[in-house]
Coordinates of C-alpha atoms in Angstrom, one line a residue:
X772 CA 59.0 -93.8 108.7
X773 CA 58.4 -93.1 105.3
X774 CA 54.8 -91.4 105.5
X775 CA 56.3 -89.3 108.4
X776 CA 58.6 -87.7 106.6
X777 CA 56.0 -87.5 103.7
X778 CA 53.9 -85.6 106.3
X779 CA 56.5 -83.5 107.8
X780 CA 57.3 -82.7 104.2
X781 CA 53.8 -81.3 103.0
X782 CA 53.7 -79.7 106.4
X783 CA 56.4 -77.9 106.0
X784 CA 55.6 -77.3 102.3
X785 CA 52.1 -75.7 103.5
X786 CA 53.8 -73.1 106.2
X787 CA 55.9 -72.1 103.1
X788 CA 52.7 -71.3 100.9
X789 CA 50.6 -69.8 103.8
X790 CA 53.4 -67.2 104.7
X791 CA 53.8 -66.1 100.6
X792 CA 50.5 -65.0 100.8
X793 CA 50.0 -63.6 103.9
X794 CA 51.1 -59.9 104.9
X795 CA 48.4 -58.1 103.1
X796 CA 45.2 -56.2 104.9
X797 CA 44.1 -54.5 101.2
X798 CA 41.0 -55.8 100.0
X799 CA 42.4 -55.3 96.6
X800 CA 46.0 -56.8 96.8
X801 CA 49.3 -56.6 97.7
X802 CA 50.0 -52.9 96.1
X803 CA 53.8 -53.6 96.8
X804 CA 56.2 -51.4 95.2
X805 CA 55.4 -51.6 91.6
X806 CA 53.5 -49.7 89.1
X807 CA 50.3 -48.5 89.3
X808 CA 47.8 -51.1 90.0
X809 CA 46.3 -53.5 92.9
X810 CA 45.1 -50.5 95.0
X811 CA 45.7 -49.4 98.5
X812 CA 43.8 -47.1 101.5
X813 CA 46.8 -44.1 101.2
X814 CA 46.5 -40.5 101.1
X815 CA 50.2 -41.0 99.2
X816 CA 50.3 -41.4 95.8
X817 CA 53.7 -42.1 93.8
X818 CA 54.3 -40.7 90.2
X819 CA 56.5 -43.1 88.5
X820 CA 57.8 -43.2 84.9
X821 CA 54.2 -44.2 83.3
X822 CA 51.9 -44.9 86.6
X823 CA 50.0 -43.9 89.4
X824 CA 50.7 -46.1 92.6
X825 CA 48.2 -47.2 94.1
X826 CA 45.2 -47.0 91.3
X827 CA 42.5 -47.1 92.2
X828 CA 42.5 -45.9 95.4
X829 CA 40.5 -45.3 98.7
X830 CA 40.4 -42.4 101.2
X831 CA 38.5 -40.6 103.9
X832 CA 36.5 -37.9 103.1
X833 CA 38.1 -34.5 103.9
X834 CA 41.1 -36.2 103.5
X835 CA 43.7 -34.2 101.3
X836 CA 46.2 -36.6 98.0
X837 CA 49.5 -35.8 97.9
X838 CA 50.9 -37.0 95.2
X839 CA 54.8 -37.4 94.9
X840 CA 56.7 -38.0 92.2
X841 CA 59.7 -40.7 92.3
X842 CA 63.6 -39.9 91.9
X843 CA 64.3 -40.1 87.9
X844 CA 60.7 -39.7 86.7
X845 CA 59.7 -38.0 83.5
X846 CA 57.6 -35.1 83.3
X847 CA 54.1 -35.8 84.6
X848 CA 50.7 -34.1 85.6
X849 CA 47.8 -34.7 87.7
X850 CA 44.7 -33.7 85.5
X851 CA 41.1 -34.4 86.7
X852 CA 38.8 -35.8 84.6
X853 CA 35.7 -36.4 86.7
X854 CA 34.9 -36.0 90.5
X855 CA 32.2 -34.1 92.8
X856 CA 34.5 -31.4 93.0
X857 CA 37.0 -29.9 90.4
X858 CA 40.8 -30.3 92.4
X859 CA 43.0 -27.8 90.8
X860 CA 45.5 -29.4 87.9
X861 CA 49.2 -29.9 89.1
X862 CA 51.9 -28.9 87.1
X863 CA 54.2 -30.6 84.6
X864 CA 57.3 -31.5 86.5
X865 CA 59.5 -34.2 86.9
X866 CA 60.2 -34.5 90.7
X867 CA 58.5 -32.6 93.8
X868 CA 55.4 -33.3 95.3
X869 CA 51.5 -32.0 94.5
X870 CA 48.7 -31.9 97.1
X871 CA 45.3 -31.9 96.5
X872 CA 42.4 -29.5 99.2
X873 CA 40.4 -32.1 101.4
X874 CA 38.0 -33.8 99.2
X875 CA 34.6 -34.5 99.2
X876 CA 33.2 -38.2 99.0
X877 CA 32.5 -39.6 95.9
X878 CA 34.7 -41.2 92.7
X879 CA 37.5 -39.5 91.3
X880 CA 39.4 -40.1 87.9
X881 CA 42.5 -38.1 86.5
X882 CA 45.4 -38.4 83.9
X883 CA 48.6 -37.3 82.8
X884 CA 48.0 -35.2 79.6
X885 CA 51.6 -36.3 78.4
X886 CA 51.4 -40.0 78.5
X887 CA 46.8 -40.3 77.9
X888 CA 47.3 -43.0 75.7
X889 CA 49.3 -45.1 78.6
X890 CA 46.9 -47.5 80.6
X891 CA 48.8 -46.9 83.6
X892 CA 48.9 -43.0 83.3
X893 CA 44.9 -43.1 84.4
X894 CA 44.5 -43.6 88.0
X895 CA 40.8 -43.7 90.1
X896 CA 40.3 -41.7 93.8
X897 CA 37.2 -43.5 96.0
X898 CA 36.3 -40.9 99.1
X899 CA 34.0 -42.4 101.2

C-alpha cells in the first residue's frame, strides 16, 4: 500500500514537471511576455521601457519588422547598426508602431540611441 502511493505520488509529481516545461516550439526559449531576451520566429517586435522583445530574432527573407511600441513606454528608436541592407531609422517616440521594407537575408543588429548603454536596448534580426 505504502509503495503505491509512493508511486502514484512521483507519478503524479512527474506529469506536474513535464507540463511546466512544455508549451514551447522556439528553439531558443520560452520568449513569454517579458523583456527582451529568449528569442522568437515573429515579424512583431515590442518596444518596452529598456528592451526589444524578442532579441534576437528570426524571419523570412522579404519579410517586413514592425516594431510596436507598448502602452506607457519611454521614448525609443530603432537605429541599425549592421545588416546587408541599410533599413531606414525610426523615429523617437513613445507609442505607435515602425515598419521596416522586406529585408534581405543575412544578420541584422540595431539600437536605441537614448538608452546604448542598456544591454537590453540592443536587439539582433536573423533573415534566412
Amino acid at each position: 500500500m505504502r509503495s503505491s502511493l509512493m508511486s502514484l505520488t512521483l507519478g503524479a509529481a512527474g506529469v506536474v514537471l513535464l507540463a511546466a516545461c512544455g508549451g514551447s516550439t522556439s528553439p531558443y526559449g520560452g520568449g513569454g511576455g517579458g523583456g527582451g531576451g529568449g528569442g522568437g520566429h515573429s515579424p512583431d517586435l515590442t518596444v518596452r521601457n529598456y528592451s526589444f522583445s524578442p532579441t534576437p530574432d528570426t524571419v523570412t527573407a522579404g519579410t517586413a519588422v514592425t516594431f510596436t511600441w507598448a502602452a506607457g513606454s519611454v521614448d525609443h528608436n530603432v537605429t541599425w547598426d549592421t545588416g546587408p541592407t541599410s533599413p531606414p531609422n525610426s523615429a523617437t517616440m513613445a507609442s505607435g508602431t515602425y515598419a521596416t521594407p522586406a529585408l534581405s537575408a543575412g544578420t541584422y543588429t540595431y539600437h536605441c540611441t537614448i538608452h546604448v548603454n542598456t544591454n537590453n536596448m540592443r536587439g539582433t534580426i536573423v533573415v534566412k
